[in-house]
PDB file of C-alpha atoms and ligand atoms in Angstrom:
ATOM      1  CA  UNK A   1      54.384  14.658 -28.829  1.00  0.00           C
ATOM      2  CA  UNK A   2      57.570  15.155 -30.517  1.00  0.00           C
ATOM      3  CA  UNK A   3      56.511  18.192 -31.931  1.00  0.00           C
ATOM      4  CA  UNK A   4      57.062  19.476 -28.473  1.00  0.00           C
ATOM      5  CA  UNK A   5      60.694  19.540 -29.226  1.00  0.00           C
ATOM      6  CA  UNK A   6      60.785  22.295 -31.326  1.00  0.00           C
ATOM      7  CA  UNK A   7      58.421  24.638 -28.994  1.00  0.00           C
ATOM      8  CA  UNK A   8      61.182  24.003 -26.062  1.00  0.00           C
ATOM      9  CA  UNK A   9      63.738  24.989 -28.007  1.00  0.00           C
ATOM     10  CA  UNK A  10      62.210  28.343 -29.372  1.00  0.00           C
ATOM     11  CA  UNK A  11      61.051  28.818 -25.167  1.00  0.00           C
ATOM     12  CA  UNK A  12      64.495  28.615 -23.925  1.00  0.00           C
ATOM     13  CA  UNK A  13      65.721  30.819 -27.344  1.00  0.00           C
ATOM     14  CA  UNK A  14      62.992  33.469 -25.995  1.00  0.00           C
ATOM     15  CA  UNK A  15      64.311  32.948 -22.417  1.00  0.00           C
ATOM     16  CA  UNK A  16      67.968  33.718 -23.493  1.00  0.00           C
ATOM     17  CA  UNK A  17      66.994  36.551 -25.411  1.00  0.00           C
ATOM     18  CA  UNK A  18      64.729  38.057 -22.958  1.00  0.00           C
ATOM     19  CA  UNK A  19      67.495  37.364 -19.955  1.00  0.00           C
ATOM     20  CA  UNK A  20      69.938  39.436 -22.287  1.00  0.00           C
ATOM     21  CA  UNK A  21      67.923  41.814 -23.958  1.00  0.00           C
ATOM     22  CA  UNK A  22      65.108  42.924 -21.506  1.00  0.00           C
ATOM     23  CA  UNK A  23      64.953  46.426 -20.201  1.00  0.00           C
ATOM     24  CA  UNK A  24      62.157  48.335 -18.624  1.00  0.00           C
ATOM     25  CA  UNK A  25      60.054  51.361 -20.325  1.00  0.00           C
ATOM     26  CA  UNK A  26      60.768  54.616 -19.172  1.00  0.00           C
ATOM     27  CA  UNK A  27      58.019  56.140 -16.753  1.00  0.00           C
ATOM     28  CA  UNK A  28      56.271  52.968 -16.657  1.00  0.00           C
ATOM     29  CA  UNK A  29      58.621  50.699 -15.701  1.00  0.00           C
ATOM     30  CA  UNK A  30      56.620  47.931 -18.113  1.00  0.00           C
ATOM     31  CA  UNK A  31      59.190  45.162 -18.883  1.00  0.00           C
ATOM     32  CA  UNK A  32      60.278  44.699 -22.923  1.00  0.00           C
ATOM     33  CA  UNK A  33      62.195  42.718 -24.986  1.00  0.00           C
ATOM     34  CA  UNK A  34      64.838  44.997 -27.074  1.00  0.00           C
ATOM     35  CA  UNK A  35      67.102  42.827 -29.608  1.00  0.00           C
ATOM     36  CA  UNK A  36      67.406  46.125 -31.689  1.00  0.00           C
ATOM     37  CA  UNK A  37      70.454  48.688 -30.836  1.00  0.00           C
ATOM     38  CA  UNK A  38      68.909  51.901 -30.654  1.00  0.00           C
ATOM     39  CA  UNK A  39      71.291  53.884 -33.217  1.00  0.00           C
ATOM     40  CA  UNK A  40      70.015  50.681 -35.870  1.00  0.00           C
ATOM     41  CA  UNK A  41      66.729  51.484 -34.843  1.00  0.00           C
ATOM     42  CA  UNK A  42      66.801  55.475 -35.379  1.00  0.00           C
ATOM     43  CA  UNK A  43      68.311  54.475 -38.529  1.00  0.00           C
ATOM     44  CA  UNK A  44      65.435  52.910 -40.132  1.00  0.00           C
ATOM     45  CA  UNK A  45      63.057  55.293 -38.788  1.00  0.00           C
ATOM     46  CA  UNK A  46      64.779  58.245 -40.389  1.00  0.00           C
ATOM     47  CA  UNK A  47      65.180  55.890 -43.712  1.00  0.00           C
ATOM     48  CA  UNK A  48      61.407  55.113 -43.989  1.00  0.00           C
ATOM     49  CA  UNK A  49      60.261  58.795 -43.098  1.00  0.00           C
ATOM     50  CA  UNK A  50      62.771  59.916 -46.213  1.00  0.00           C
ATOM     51  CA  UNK A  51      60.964  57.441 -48.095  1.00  0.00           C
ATOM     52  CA  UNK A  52      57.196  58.325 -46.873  1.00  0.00           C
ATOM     53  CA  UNK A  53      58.386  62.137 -47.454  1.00  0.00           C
ATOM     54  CA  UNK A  54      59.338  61.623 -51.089  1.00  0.00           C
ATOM     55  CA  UNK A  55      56.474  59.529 -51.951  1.00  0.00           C
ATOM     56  CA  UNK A  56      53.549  61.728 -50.185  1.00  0.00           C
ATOM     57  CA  UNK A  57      52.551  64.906 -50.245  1.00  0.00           C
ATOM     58  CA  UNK A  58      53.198  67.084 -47.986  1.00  0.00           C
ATOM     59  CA  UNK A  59      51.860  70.772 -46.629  1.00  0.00           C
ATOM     60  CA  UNK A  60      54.911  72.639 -46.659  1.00  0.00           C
ATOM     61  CA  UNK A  61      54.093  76.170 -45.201  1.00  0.00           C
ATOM     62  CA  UNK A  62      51.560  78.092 -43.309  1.00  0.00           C
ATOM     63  CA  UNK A  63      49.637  78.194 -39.800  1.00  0.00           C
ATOM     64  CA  UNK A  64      49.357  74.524 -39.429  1.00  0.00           C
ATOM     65  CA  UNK A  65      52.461  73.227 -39.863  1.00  0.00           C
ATOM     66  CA  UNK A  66      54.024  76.439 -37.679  1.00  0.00           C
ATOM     67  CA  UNK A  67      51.613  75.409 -35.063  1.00  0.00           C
ATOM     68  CA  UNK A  68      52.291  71.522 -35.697  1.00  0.00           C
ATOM     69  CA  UNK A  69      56.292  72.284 -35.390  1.00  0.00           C
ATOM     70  CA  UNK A  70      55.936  74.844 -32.267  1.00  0.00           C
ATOM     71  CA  UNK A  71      53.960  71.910 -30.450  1.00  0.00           C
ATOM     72  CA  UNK A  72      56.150  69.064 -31.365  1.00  0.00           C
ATOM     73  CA  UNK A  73      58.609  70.934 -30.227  1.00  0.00           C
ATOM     74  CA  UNK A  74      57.825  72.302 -26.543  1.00  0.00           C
ATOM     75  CA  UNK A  75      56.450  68.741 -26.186  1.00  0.00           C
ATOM     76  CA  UNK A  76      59.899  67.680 -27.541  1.00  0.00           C
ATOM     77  CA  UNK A  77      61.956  70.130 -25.034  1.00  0.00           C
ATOM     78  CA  UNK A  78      59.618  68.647 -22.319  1.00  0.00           C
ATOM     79  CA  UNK A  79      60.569  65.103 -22.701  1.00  0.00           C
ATOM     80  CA  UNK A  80      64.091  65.990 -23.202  1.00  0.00           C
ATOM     81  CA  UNK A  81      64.153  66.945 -19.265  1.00  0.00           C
ATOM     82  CA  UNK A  82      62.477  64.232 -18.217  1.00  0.00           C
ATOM     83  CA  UNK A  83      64.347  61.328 -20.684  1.00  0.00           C
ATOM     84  CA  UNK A  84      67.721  62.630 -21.664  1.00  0.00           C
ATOM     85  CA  UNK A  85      69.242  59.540 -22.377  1.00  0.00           C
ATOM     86  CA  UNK A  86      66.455  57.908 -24.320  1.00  0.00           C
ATOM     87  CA  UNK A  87      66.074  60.958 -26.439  1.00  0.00           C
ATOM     88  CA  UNK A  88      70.081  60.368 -27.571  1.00  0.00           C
ATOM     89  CA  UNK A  89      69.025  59.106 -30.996  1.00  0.00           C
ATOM     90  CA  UNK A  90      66.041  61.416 -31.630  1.00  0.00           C
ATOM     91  CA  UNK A  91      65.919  63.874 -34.749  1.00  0.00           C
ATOM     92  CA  UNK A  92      62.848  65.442 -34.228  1.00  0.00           C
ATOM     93  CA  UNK A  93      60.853  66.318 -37.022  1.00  0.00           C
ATOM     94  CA  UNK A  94      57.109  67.130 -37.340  1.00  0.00           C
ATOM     95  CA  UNK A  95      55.854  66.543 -40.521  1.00  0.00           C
ATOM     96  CA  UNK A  96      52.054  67.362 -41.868  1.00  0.00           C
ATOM     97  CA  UNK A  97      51.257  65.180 -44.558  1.00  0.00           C
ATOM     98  CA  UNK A  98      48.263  66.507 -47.002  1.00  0.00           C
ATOM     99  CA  UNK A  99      45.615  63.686 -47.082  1.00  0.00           C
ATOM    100  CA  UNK A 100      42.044  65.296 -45.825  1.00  0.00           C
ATOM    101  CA  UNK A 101      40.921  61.920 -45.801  1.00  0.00           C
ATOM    102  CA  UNK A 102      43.568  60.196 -43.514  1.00  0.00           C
ATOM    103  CA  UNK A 103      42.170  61.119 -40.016  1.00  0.00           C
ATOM    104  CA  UNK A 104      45.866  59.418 -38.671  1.00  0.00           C
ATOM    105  CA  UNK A 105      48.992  60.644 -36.901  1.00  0.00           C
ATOM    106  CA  UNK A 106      52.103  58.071 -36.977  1.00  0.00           C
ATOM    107  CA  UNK A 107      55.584  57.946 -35.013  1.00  0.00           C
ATOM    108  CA  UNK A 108      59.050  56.591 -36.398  1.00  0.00           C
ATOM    109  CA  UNK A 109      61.850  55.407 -34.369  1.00  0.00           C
ATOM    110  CA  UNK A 110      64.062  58.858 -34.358  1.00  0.00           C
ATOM    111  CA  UNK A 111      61.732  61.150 -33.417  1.00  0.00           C
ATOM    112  CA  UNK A 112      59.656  60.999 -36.536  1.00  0.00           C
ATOM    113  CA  UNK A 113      56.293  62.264 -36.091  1.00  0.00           C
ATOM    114  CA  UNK A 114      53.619  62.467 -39.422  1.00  0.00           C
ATOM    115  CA  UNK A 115      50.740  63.660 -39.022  1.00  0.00           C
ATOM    116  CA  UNK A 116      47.779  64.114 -41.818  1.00  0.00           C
ATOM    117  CA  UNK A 117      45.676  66.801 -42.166  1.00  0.00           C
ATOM    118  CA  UNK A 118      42.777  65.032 -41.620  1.00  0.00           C
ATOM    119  CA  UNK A 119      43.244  64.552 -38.622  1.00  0.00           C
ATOM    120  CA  UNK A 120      43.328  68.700 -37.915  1.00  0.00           C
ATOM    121  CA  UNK A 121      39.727  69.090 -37.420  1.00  0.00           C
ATOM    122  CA  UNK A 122      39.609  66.438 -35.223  1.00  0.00           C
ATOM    123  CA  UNK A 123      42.545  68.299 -33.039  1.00  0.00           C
ATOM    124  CA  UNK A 124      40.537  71.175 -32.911  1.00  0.00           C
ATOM    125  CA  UNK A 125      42.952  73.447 -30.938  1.00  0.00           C
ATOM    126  CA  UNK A 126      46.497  73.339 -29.857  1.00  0.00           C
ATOM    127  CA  UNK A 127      45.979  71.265 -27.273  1.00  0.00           C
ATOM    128  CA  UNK A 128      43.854  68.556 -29.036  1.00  0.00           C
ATOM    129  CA  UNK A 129      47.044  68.536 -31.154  1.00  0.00           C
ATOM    130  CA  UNK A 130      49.657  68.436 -28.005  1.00  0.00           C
ATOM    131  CA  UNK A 131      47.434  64.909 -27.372  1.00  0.00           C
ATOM    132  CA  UNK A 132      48.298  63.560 -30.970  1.00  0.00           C
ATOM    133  CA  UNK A 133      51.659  64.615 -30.531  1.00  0.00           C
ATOM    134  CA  UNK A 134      52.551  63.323 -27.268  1.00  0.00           C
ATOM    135  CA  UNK A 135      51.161  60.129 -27.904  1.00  0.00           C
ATOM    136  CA  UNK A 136      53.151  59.969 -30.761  1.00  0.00           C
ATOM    137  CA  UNK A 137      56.430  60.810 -28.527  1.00  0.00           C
ATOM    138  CA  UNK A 138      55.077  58.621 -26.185  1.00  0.00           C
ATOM    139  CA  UNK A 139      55.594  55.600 -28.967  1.00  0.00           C
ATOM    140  CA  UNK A 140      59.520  57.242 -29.863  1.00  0.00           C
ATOM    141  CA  UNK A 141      60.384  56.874 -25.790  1.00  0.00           C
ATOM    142  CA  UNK A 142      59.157  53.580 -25.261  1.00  0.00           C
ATOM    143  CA  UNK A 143      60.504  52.110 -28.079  1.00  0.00           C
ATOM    144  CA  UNK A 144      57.880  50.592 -29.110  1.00  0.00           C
ATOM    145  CA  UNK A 145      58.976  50.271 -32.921  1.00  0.00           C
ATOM    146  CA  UNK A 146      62.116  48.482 -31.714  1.00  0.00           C
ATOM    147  CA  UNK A 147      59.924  46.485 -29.744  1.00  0.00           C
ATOM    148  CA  UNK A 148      57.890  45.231 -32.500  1.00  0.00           C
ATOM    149  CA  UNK A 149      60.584  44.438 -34.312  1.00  0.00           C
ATOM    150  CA  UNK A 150      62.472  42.690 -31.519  1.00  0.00           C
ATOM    151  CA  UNK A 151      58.881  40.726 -31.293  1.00  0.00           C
ATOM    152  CA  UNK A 152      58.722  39.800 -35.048  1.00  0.00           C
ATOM    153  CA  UNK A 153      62.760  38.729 -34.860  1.00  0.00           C
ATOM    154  CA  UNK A 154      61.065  36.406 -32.490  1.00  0.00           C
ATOM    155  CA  UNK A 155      58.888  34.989 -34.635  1.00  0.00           C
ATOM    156  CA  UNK A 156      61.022  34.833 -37.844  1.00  0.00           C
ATOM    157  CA  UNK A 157      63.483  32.605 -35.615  1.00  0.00           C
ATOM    158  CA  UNK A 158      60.804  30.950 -34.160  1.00  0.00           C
ATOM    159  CA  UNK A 159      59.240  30.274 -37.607  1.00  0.00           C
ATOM    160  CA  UNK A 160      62.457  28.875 -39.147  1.00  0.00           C
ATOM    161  CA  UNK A 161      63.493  26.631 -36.059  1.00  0.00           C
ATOM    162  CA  UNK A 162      60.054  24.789 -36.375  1.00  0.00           C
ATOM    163  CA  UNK A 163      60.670  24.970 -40.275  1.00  0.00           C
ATOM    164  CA  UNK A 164      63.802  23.117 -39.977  1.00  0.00           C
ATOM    165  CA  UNK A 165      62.805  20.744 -37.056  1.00  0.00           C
ATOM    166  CA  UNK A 166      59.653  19.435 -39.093  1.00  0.00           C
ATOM    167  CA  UNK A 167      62.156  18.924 -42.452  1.00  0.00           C
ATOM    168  CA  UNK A 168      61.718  15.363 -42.293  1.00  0.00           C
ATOM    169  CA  UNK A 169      58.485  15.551 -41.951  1.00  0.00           C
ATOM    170  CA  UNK A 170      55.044  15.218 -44.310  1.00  0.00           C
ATOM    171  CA  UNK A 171      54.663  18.531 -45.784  1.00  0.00           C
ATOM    172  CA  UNK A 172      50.690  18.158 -44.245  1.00  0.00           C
ATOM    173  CA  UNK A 173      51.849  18.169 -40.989  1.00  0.00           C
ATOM    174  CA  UNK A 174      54.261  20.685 -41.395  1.00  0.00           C
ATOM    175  CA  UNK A 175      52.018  22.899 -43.192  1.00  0.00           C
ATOM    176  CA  UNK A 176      49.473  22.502 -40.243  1.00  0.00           C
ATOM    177  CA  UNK A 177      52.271  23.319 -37.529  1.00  0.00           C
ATOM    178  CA  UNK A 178      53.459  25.945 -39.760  1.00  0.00           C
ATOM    179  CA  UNK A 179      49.628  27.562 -39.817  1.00  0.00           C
ATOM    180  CA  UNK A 180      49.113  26.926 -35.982  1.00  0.00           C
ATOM    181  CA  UNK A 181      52.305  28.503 -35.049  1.00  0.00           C
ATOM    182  CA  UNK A 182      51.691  31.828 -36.707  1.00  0.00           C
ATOM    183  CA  UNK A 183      48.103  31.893 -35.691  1.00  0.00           C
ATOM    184  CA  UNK A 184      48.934  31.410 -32.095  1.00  0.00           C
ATOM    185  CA  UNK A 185      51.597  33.772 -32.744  1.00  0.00           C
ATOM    186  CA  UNK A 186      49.211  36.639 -34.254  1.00  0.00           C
ATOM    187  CA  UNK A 187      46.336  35.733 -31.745  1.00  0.00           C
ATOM    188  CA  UNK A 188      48.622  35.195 -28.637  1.00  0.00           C
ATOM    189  CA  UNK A 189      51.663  37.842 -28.905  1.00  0.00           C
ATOM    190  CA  UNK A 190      51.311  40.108 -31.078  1.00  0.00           C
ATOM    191  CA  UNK A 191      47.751  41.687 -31.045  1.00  0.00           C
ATOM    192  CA  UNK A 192      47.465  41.677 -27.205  1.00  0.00           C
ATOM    193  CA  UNK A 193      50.954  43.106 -27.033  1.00  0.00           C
ATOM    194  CA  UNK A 194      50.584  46.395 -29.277  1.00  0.00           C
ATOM    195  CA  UNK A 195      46.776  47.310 -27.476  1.00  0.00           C
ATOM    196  CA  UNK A 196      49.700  47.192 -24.489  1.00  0.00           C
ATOM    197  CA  UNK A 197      51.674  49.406 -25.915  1.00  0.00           C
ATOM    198  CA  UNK A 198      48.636  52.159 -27.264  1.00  0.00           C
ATOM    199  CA  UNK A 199      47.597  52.253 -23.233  1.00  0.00           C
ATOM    200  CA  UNK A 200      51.402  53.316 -22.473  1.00  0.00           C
ATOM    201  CA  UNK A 201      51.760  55.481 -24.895  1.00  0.00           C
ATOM    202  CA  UNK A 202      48.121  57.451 -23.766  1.00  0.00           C
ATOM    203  CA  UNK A 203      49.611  57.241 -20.524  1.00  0.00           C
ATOM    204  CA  UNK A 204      52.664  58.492 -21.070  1.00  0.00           C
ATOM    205  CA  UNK A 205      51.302  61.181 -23.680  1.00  0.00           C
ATOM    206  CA  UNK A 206      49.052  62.751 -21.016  1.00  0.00           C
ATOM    207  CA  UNK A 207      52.298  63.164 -19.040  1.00  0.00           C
ATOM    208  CA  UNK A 208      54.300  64.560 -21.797  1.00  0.00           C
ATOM    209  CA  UNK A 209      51.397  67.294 -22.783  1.00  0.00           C
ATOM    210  CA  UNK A 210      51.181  68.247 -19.008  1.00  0.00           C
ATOM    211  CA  UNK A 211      54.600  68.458 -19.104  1.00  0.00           C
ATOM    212  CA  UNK A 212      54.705  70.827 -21.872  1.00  0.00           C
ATOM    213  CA  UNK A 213      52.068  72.791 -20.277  1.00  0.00           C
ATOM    214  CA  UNK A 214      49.295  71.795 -21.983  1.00  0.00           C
ATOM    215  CA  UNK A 215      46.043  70.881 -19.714  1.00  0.00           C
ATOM    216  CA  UNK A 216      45.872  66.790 -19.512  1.00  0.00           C
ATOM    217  CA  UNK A 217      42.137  67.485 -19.383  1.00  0.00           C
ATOM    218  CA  UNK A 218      41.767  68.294 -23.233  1.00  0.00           C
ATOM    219  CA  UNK A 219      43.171  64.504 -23.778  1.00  0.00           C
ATOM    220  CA  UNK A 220      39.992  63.510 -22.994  1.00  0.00           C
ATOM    221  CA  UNK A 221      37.904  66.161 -24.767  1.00  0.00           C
ATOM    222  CA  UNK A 222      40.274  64.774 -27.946  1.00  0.00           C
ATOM    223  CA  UNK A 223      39.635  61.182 -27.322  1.00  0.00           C
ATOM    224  CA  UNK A 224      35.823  61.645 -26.692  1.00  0.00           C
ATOM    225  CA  UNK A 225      35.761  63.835 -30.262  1.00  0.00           C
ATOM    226  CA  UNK A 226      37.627  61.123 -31.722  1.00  0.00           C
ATOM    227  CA  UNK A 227      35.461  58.605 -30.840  1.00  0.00           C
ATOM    228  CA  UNK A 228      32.658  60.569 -32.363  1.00  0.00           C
ATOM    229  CA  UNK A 229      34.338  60.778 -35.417  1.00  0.00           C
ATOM    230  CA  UNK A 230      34.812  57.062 -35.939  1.00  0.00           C
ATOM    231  CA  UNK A 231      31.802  56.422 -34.696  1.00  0.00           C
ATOM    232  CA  UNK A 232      30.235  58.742 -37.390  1.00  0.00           C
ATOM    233  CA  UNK A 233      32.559  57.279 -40.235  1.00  0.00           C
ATOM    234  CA  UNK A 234      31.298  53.748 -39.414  1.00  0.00           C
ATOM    235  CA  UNK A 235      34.074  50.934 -39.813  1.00  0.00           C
ATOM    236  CA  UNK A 236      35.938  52.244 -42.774  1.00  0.00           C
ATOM    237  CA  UNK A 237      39.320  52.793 -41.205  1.00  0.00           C
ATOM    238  CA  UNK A 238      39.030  49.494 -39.121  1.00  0.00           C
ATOM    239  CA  UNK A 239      42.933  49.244 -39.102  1.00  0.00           C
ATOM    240  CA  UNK A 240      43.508  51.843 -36.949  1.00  0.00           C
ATOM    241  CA  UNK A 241      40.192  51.205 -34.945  1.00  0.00           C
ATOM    242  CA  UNK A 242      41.737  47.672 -34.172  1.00  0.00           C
ATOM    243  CA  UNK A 243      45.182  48.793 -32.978  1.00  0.00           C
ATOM    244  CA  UNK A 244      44.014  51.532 -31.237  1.00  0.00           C
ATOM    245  CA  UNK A 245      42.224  50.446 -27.406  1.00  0.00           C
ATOM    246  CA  UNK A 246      38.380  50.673 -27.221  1.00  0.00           C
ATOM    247  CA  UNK A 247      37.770  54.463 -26.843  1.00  0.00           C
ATOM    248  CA  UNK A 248      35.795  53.605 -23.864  1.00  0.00           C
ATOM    249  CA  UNK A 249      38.644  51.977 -22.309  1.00  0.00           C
ATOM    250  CA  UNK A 250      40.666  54.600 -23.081  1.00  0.00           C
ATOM    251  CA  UNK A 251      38.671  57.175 -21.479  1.00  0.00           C
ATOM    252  CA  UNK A 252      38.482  55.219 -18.312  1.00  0.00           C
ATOM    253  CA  UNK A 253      41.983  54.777 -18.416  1.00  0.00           C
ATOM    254  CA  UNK A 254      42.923  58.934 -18.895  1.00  0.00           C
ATOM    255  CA  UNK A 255      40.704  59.539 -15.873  1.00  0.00           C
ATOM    256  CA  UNK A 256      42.651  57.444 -13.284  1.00  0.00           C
ATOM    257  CA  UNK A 257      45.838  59.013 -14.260  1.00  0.00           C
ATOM    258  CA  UNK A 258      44.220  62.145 -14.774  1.00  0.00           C
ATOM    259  CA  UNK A 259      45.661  63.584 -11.132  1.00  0.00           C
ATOM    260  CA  UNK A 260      48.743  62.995 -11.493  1.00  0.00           C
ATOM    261  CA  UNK A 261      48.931  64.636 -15.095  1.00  0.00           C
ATOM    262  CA  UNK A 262      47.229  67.288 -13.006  1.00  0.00           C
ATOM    263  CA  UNK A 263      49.968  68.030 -10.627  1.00  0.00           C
ATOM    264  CA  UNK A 264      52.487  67.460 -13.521  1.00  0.00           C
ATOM    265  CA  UNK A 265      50.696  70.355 -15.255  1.00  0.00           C
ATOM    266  CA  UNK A 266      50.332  72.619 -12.163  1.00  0.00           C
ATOM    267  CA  UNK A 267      54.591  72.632 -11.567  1.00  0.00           C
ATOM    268  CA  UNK A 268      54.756  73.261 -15.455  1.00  0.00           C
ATOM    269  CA  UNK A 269      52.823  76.154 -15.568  1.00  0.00           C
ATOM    270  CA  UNK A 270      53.945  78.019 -12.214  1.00  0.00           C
ATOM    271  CA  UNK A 271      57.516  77.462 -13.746  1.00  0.00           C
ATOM    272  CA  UNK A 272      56.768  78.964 -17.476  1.00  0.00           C
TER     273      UNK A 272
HETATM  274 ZN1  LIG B 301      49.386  54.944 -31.021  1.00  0.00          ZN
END
């Protein structure tokens, strides 16, 4: 029962750090832990997408990337109206990465969006492409890299608090603690919480795109093509299959906020 001890003391750790570093997620209002300053955050965004830039290739003219930059950036314009202050740190950039086989989009803290050109045909049109790019937004607003990182800080302290509490004890036990720990950490946290965090950032994609003045509608018609495709391709890209919510799910999810994208898209269009 001692080894109780240590689990208190990593509670009340999270407890003080949530008390002080908890804020809520713009246009959600979800609750999240932040132990990140936002500046460090952009920081290492902009840092790895140098990086990914230098060591990938990357389509640098022609119709696609024009159309990928003009879409990032109406949805960009869009979402600086609605979230001035959270877009502070943000140097957007829209990058298409040439991999035909990559059927992937990805968002850095910073405004960093990548997307690969496999992914294009699944797109399909300009709207199909607002979806993948709002979403993608939708991950830069929320935070959600700083989140994870805020999440794995967690654990690291977690980890070494237990670490040092079990010093004195049999390295079979600790070893055992040590295993438990992370898989209750992987199984418990972490997994359930980024599934969380794909739903808000469909959610608050669909916004963005109507926003923008793209119709919320095609989010679906992207999702359901999508879903197709993986389908098709059986489970050989289970990683982002896994991380991504069940496309049924999904779906279900889109159509219950699909009204209110609605109305969102209505007032954008009778203004452009
Ligand atoms: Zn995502």
């Amino acid at each position: 029962m001692r080894i109780l001890r240590p689990f208190m003391f990593l509670l009340t750790a999270a407890a003080v750090a949530i008390l002080t570093a908890c804020t809520t997620v713009p246009g959600t209002g979800r609750p999240q832990l932040l132990l990140i300053d936002p500046a460090q955050e952009a920081r290492m965004g902009f840092q790895a997408f140098q990086e990914m830039k230098r060591k990938e290739p990357i389509v640098k003219q022609g119709a696609q990337v024009k159309r990928l930059r003009r879409v990032g950036k109406r949805i960009a314009s869009a979402v600086e109206l609605r979230h001035p202050k959270e877009v502070r740190h943000a140097k957007w950039e829209f990058v298409l990465f040439r991999d035909p086989n990559n059927v992937n989009a990805f968002a850095l803290p910073g405004g960093k969006v990548g997307v690969y050109t496999g992914m294009l045909p699944i797109t399909k049109n300009e709207a199909g492409l607002a979806t993948v790019i709002a979403h993608e937004i939708a991950h830069v607003i929320a935070r959600h890299g700083g989140e994870r990182m805020s999440q794995s800080k967690l654990v690291e302290v977690g980890g070494s608090v237990l670490s040092g509490a079990l010093g004195g004890k049999s390295q079979t036990a600790h070893d055992l603690v040590m295993q438990a720990y992370s898989l209750g950490t992987r199984v418990g946290v972490l997994l359930p919480y980024s599934r969380t965090q794909e739903s808000e950032a469909d959610h608050l994609g669909l916004s963005y795109m109507a926003r923008a003045g793209y119709d919320p509608q095609e989010a679906i018609a992207f999702w359901q093509r999508f879903s197709r495709h993986n389908r098709k391709r059986g489970d050989k890209q289970p990683e982002f299959l896994r991380t991504h919510p069940l496309d049924r799910t999904r779906i279900a999810q889109l159509r219950r906020q699909m009204p209110k994208a609605l109305q969102e898209y209505r007032r954008a269009k009778s203004r452009r």
